[in-house]
mmCIF file of C-alpha atoms in Angstrom:
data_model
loop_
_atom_site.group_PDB
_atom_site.id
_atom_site.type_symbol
_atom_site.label_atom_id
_atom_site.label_comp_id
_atom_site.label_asym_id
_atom_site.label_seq_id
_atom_site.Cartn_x
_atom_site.Cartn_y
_atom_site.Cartn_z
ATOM 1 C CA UNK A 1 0.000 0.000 0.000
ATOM 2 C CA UNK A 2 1.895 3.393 -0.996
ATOM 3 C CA UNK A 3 2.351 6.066 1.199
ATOM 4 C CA UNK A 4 0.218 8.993 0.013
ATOM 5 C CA UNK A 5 -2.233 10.649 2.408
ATOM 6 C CA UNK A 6 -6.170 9.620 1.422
ATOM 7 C CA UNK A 7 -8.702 11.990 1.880
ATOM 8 C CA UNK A 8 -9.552 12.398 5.499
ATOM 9 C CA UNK A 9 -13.332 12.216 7.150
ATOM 10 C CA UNK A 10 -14.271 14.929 9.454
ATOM 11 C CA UNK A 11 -12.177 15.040 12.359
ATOM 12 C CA UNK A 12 -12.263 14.466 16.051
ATOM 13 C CA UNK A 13 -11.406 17.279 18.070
ATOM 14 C CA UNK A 14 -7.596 17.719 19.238
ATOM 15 C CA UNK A 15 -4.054 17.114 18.110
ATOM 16 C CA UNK A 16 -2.170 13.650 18.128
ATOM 17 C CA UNK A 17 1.454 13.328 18.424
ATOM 18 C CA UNK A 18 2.721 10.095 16.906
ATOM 19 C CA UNK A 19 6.296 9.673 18.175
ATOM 20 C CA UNK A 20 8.068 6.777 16.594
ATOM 21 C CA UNK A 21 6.201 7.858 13.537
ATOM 22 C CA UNK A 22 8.590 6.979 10.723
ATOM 23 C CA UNK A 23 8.715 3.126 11.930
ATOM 24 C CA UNK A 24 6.788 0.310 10.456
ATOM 25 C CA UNK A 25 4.426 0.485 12.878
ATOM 26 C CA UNK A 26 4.102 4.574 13.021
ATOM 27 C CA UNK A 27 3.778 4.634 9.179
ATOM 28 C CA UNK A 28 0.900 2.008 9.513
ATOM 29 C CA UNK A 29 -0.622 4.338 12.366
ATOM 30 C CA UNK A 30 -0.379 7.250 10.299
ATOM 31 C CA UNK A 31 -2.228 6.033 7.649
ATOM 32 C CA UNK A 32 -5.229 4.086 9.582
ATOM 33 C CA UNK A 33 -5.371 7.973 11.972
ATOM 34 C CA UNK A 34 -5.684 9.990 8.639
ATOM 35 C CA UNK A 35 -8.261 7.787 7.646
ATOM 36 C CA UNK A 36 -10.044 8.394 10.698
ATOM 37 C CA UNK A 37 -9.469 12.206 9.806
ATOM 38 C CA UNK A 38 -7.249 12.654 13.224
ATOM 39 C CA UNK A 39 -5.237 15.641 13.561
ATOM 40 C CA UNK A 40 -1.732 14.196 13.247
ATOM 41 C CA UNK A 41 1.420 15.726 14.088
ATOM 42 C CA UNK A 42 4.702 12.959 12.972
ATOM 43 C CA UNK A 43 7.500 13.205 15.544
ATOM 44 C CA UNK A 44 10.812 11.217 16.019
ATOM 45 C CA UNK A 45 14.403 11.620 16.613
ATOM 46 C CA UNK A 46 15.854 11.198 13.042
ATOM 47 C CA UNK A 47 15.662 14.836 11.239
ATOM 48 C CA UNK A 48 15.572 13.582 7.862
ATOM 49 C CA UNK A 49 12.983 10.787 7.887
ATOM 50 C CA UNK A 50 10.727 13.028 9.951
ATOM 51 C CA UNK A 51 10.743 16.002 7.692
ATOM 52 C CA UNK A 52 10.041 13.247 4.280
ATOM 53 C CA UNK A 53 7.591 11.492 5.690
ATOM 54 C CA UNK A 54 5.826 15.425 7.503
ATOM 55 C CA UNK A 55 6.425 16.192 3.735
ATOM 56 C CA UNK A 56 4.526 13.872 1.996
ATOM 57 C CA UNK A 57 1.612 13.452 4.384
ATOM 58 C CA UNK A 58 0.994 17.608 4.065
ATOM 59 C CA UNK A 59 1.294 17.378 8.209
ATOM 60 C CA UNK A 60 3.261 18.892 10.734
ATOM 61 C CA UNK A 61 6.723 17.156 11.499
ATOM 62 C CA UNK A 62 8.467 17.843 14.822
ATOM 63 C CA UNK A 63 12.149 15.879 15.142
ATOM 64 C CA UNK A 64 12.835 15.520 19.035
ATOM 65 C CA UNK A 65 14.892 13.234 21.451
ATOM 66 C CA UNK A 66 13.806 11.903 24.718
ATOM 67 C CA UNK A 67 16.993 12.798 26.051
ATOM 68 C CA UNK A 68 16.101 16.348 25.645
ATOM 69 C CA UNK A 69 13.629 17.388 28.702
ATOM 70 C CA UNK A 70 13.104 20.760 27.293
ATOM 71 C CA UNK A 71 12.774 19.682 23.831
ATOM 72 C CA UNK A 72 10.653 17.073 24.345
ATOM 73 C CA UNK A 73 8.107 19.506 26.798
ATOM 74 C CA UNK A 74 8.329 21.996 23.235
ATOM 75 C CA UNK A 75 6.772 19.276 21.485
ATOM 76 C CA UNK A 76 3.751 18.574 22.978
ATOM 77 C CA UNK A 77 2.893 22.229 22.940
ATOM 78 C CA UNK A 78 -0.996 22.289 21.526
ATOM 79 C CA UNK A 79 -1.083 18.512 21.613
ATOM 80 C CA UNK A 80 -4.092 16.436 23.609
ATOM 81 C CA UNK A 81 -2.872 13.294 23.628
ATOM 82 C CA UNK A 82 0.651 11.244 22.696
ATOM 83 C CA UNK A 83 0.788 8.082 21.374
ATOM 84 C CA UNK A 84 4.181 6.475 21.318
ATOM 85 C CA UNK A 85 5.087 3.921 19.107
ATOM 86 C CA UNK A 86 9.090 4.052 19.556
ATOM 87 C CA UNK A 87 10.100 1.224 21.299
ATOM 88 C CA UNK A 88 11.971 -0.765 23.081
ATOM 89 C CA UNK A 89 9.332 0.147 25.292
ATOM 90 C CA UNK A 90 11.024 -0.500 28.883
ATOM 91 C CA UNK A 91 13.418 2.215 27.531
ATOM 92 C CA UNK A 92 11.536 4.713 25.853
ATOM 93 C CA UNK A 93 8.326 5.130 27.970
ATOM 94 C CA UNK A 94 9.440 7.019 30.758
ATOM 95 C CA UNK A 95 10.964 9.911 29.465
ATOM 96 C CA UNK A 96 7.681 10.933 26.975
ATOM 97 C CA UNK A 97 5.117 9.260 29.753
ATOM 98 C CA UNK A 98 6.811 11.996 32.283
ATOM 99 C CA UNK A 99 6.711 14.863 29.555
ATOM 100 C CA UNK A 100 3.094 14.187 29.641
ATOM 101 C CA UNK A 101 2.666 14.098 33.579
ATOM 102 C CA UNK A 102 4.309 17.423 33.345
ATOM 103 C CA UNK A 103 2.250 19.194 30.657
ATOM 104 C CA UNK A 104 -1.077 17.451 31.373
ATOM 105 C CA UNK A 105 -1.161 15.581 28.119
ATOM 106 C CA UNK A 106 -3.013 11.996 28.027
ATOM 107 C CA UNK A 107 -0.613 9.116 27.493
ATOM 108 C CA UNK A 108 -1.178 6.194 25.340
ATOM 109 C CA UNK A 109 1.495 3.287 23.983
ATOM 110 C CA UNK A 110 1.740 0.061 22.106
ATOM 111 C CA UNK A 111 3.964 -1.218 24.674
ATOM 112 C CA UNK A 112 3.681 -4.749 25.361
ATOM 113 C CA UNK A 113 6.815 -5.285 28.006
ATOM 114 C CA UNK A 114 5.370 -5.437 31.444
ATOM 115 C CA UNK A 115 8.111 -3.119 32.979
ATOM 116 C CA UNK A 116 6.116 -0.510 31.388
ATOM 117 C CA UNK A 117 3.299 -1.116 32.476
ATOM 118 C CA UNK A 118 4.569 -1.356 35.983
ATOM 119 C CA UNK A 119 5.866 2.703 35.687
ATOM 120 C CA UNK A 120 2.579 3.751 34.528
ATOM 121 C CA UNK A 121 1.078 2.069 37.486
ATOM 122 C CA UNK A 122 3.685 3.884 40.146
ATOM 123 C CA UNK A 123 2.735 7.200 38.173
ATOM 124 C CA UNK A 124 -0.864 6.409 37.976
ATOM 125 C CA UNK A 125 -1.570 8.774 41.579
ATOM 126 C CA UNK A 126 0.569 11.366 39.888
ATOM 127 C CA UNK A 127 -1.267 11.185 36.561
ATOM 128 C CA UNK A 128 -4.789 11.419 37.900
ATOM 129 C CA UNK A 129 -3.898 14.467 40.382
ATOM 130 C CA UNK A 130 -2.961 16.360 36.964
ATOM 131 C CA UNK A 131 -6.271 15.108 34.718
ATOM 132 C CA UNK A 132 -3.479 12.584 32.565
ATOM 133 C CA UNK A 133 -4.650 9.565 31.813
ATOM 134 C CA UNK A 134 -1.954 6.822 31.499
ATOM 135 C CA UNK A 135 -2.692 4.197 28.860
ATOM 136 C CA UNK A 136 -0.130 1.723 27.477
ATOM 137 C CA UNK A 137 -0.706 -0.996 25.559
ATOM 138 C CA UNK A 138 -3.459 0.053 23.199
ATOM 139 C CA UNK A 139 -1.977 -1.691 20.331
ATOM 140 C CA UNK A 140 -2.941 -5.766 18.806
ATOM 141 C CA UNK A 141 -1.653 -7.672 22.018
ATOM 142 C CA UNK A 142 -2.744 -6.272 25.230
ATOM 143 C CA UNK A 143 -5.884 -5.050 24.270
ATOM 144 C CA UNK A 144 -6.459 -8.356 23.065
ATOM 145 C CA UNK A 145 -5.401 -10.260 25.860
ATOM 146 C CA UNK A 146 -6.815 -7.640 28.362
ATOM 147 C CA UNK A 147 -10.266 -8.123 26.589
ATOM 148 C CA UNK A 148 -10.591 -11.820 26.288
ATOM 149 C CA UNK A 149 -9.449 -11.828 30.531
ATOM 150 C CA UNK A 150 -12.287 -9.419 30.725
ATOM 151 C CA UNK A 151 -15.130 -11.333 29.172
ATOM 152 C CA UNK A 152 -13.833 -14.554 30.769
ATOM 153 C CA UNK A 153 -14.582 -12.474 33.836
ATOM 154 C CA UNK A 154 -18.244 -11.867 33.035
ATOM 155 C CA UNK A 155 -18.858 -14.509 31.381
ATOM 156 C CA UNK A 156 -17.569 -16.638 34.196
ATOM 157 C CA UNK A 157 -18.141 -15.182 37.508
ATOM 158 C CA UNK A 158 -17.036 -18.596 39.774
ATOM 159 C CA UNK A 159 -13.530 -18.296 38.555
ATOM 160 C CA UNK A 160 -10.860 -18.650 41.031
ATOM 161 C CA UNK A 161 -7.668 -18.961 38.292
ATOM 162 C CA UNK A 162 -7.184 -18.119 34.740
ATOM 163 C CA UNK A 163 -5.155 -19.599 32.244
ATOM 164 C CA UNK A 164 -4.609 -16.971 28.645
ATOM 165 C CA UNK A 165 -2.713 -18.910 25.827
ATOM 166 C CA UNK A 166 -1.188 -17.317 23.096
ATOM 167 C CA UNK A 167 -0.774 -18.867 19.823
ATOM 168 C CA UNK A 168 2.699 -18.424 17.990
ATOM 169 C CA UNK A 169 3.192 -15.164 15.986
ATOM 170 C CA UNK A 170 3.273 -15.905 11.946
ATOM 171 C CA UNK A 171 4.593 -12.536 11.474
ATOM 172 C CA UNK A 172 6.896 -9.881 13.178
ATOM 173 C CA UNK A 173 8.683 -6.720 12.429
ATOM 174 C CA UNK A 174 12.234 -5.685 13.624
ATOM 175 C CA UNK A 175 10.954 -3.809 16.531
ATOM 176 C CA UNK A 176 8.517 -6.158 17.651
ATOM 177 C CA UNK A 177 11.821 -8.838 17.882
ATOM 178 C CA UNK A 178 13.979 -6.285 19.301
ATOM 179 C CA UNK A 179 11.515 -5.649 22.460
ATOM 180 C CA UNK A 180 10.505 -9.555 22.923
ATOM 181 C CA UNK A 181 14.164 -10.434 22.648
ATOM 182 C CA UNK A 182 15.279 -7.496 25.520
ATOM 183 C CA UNK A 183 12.873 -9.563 27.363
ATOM 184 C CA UNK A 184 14.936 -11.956 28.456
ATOM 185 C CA UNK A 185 14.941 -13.129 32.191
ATOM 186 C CA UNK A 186 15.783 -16.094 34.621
ATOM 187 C CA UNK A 187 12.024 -16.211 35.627
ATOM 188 C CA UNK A 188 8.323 -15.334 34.303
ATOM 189 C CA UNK A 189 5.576 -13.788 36.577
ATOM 190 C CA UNK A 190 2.391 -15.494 37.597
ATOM 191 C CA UNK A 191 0.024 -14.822 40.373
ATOM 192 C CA UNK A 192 -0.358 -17.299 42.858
ATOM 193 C CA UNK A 193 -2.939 -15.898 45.810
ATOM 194 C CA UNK A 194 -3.631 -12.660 43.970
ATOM 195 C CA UNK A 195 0.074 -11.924 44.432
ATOM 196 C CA UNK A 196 2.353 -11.764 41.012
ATOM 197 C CA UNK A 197 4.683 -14.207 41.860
ATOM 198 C CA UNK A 198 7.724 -15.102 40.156
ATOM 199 C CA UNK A 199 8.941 -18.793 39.132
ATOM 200 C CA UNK A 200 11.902 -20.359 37.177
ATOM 201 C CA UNK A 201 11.647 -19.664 33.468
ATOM 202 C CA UNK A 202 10.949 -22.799 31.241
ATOM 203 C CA UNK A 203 9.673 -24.627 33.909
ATOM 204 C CA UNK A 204 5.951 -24.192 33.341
ATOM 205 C CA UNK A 205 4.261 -25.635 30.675
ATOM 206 C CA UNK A 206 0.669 -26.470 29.700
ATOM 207 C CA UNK A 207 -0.962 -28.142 26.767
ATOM 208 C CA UNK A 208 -4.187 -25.766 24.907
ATOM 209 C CA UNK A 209 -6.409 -26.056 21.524
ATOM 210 C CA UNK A 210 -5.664 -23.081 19.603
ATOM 211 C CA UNK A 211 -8.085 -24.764 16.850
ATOM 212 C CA UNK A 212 -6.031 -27.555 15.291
ATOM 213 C CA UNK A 213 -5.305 -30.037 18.030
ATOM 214 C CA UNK A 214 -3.435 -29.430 21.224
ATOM 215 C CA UNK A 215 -0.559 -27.300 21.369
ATOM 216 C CA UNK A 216 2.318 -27.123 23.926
ATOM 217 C CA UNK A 217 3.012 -23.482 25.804
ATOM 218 C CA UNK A 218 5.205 -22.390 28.233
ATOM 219 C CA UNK A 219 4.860 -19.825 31.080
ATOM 220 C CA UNK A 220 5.739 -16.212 29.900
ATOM 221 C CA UNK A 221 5.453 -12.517 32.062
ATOM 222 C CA UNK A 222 2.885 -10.853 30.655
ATOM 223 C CA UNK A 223 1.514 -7.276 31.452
ATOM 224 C CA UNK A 224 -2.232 -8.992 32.413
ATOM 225 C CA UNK A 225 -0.294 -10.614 35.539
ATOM 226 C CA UNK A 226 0.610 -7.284 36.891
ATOM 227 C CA UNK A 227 -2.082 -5.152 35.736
ATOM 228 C CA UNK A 228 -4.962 -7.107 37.404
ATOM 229 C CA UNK A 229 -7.671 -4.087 36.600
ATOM 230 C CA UNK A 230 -10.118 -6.423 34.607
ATOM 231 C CA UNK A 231 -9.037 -9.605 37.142
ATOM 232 C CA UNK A 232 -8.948 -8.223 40.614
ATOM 233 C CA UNK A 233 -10.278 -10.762 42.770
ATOM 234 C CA UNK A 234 -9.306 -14.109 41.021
ATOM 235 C CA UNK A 235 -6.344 -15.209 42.727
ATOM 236 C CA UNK A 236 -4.420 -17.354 39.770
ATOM 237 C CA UNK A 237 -3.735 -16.141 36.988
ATOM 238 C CA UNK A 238 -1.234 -17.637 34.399
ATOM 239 C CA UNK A 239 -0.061 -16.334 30.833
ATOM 240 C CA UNK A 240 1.690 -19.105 28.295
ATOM 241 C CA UNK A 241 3.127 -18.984 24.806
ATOM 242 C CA UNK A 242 3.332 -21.340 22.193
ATOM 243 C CA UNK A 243 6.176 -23.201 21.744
ATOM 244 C CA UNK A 244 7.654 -26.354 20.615
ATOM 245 C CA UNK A 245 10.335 -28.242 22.369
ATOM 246 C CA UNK A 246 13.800 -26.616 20.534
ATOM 247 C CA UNK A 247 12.289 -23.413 22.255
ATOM 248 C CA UNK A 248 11.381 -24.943 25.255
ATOM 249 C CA UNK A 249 14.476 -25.879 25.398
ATOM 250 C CA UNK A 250 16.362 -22.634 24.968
ATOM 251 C CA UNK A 251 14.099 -20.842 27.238
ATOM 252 C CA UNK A 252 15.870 -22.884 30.136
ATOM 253 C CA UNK A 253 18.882 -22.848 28.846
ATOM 254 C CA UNK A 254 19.000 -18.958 27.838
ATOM 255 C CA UNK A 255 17.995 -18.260 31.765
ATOM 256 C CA UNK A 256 21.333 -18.667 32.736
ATOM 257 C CA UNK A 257 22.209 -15.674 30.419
ATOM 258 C CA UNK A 258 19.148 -13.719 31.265
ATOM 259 C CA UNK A 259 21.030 -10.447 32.477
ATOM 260 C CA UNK A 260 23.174 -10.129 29.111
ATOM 261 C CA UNK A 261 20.473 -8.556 27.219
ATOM 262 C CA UNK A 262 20.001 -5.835 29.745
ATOM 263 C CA UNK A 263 23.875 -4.883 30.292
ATOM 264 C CA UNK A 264 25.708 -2.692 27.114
ATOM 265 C CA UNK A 265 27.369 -5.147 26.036
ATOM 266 C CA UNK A 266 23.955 -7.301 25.326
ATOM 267 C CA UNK A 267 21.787 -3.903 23.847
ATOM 268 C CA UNK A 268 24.750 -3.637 21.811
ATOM 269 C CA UNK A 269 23.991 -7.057 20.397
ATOM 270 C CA UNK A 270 20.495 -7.358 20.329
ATOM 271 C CA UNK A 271 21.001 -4.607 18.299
ATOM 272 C CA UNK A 272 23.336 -5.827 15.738
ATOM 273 C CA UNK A 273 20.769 -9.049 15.910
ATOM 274 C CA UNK A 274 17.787 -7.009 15.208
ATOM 275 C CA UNK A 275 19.503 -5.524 12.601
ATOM 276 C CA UNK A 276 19.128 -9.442 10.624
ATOM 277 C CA UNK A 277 15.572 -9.442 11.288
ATOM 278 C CA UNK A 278 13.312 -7.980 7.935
ATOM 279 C CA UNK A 279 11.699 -4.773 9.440
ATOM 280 C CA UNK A 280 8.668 -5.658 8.495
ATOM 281 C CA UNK A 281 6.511 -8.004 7.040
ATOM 282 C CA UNK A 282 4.731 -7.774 3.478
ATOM 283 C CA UNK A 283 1.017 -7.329 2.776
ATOM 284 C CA UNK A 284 0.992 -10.446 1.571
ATOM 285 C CA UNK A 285 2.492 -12.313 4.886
ATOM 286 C CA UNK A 286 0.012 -9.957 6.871
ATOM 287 C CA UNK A 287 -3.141 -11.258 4.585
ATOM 288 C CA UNK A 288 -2.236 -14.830 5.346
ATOM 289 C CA UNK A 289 -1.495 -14.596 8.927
ATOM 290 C CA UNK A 290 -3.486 -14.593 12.182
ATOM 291 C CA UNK A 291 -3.298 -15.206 15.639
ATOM 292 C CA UNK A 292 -5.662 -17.239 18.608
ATOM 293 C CA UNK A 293 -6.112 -16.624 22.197
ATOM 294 C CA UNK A 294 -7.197 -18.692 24.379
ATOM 295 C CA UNK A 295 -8.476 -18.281 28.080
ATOM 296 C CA UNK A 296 -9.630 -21.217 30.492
ATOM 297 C CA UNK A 297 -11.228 -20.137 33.059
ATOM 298 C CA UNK A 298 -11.320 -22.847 36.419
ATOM 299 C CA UNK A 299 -13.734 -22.879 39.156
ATOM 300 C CA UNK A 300 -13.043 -23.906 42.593
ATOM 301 C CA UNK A 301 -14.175 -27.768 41.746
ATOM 302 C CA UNK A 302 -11.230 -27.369 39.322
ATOM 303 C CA UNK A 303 -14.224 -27.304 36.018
ATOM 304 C CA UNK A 304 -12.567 -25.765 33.137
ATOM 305 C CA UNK A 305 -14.288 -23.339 31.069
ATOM 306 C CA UNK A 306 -13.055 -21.391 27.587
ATOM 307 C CA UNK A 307 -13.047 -19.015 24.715
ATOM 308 C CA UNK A 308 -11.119 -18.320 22.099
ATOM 309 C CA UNK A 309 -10.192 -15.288 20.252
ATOM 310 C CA UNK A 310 -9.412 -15.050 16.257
ATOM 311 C CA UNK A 311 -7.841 -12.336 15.027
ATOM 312 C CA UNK A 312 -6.407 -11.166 11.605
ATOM 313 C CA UNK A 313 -2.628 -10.219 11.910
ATOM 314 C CA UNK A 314 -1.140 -8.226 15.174
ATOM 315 C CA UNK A 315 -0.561 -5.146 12.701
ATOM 316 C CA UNK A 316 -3.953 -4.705 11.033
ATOM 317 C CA UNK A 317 -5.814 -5.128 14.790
ATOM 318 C CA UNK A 318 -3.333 -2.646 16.020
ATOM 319 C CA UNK A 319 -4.363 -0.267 13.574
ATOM 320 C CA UNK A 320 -8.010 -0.870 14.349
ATOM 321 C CA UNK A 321 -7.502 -1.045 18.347
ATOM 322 C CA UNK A 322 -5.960 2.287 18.281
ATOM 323 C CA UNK A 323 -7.852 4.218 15.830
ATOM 324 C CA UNK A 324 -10.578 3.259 18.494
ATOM 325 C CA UNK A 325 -9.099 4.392 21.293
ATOM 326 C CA UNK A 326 -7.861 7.622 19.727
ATOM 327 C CA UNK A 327 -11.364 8.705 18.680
ATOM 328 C CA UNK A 328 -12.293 7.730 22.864
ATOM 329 C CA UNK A 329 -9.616 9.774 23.997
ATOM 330 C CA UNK A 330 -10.131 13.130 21.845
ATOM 331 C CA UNK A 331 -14.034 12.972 21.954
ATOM 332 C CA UNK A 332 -13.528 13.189 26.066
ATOM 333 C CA UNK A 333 -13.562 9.345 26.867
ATOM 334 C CA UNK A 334 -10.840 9.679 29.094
ATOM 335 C CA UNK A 335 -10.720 8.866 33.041
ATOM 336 C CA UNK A 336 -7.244 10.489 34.894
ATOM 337 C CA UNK A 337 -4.564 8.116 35.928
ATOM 338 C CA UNK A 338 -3.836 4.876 35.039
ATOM 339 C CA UNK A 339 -5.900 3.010 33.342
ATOM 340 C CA UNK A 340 -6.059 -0.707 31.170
ATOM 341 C CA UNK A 341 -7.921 -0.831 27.786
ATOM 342 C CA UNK A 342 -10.789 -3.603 28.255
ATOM 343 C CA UNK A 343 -11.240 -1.766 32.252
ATOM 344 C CA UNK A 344 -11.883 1.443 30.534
ATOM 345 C CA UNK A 345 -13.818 0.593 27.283
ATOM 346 C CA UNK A 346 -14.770 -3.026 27.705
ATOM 347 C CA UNK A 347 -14.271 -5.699 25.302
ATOM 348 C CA UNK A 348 -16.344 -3.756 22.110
ATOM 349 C CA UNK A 349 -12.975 -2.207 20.955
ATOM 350 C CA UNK A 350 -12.338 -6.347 20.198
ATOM 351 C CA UNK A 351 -15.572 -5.932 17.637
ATOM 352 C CA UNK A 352 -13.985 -3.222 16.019
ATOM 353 C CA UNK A 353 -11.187 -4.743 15.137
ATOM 354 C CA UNK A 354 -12.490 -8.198 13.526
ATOM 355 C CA UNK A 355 -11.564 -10.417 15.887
ATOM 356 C CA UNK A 356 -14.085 -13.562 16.005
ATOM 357 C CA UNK A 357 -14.848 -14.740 19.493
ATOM 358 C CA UNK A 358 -15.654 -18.620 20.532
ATOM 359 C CA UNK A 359 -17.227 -20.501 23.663
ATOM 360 C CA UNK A 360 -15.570 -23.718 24.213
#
């Protein structure tokens, strides 16, 4: 799909500052908010790609570092709300989340690293005492995974522990590897009496139908465990990936080297690594793949319950899952502090996005 601007339909009310806008992810963003006829303004560090892609969209460009307090406050002068799509998330959040705390604009992310999600949460008093609403994760995987928790919660109101599956991803672009990969730890949260608790990575596994037969997973940390807005009250809750025995296998033995990724010397190479991976995938790749949740829910005589969740690729639902929440957040569907998706807007935003949903 080229890279033109389309003509735009009328126009929520307010400004949108897409940093991270010259990425895969930003330039799909761009495109699906113009659409929408959103009020972009295209932001990132790299002068040159900024001001091309500003040029060619007919929108305002503004080229910024987070390392730059005072710059980065300049840019969100006349802006409602920021949505940052620069990641590694666990790096990049703070600095623009407390730009935002500081000039009372709303905050919303397609991080999926559960760090993040953690310094939203210790900023959340903070954010609500200055009308900012916090909001990471609006893109494809926490909304989804945040939503399917939260109908499992309706739907089943005797659970006492969750189990969310998630099926292996067909496609992925370079920053998408880059954050999973900086991911990389000796152990995986779960919560175990309503506390997240953590336990040796690798060494939980569970079998689940994603729709063609069972399918081993493993434990993985995932934002759900420590958010707990949509699950409050259910004290298990467990979050597994797909994944076949060779990476089984490497998860246990790559806990041993767990703290590598997060010294220089390991950015350093996850960055030369990344730098192998395509950037992104082709429409074609994205047309063919998909992705399945799946959530059992257990009551206390151990009777398992579940849905599932189909979804078209990560990208194309991200697109949708944000353009929703954009339109929310300008037309004054906002609540101060922080705040999950599916606790704020409820699992529609998942019929938005053409996900199909399944009992049993």
């Amino acid at each position: 799909m080229p890279e033109t601007p389309g003509d735009p339909v009328a126009a929520p009310v307010g400004r949108v500052l897409l940093y991270g806008a010259t990425g895969f992810s930003g330039r799909l963003l761009t495109r699906a908010l113009r659409e929408q006829g959103v009020d972009v303004v295209l932001a990132g560090r790299h002068h040159g790609r900024v001001t091309e892609m500003a040029r060619r969209w007919h929108l305002d460009g503004r080229v910024v570092s987070l390392d730059d307090r005072s710059q980065l406050e300049a840019a969100l002068d006349g802006i409602q709300v920021v949505l940052h799509a620069a990641g590694p998330f666990q790096h990049t959040a703070l600095p623009m989340m407390s730009a935002c705390l500081r000039r009372g604009t709303h905050y919303l992310d397609l991080a999926g690293e559960w760090p993040v999600f953690q310094q939203a949460m210790d900023h959340g008093e903070l954010a609500a005492a200055n009308g900012v609403m916090l909001m990471p994760g609006i893109g494809f995987s926490i909304v989804a995974s945040d939503c399917l928790l939260a109908l499992a919660r309706a739907r089943f109101p005797d659970a006492v522990a969750l189990r969310l599956a998630l099926s292996a991803p067909e496609v992925m672009s370079r920053g998408t590897f880059r954050s999973l990969m900086g991911l990389t730890s000796s152990t995986v949260l779960v919560r175990r009496q309503g506390i997240a608790t953590a336990v040796p990575a690798g060494s939980l596994s569970r079998c689940f139908d994603f729709g063609a037969g069972l399918r081993t997973a493993v434990a993985v940390t995932w934002p759900d465990v420590v958010i707990s807005q949509v699950t409050r009250g259910i004290p298990t809750l467990e979050v597994y990936a797909e994944a076949d025995w060779p990476v089984q296998v490497a998860l246990r033995a790559g806990s041993s080297l767990a703290p590598l990724p997060q010294s220089p010397l390991g950015q350093r190479l996850l960055d030369l690594l990344s730098q192998g991976w395509p950037e992104a995938p082709s429409a074609t790749q994205r047309q063919r793949s998909g992705f399945t949740l799946v959530v059992e829910a257990e009551d206390r005589w151990r009777r398992c319950r579940s849905l599932r969740l189909q979804t078209p690729d990560g990208y194309t639902v991200t697109a949708a899952t944000v353009s929703a929440i954009v339109r929310r957040v300008l037309n004054g569907q906002v609540a101060p502090g922080f705040q999950s998706p599916a606790h704020l807007y409820g699992g529609s935003l998942l019929e938005e996005s053409g996900c199909v949903l399944r009992v049993g």
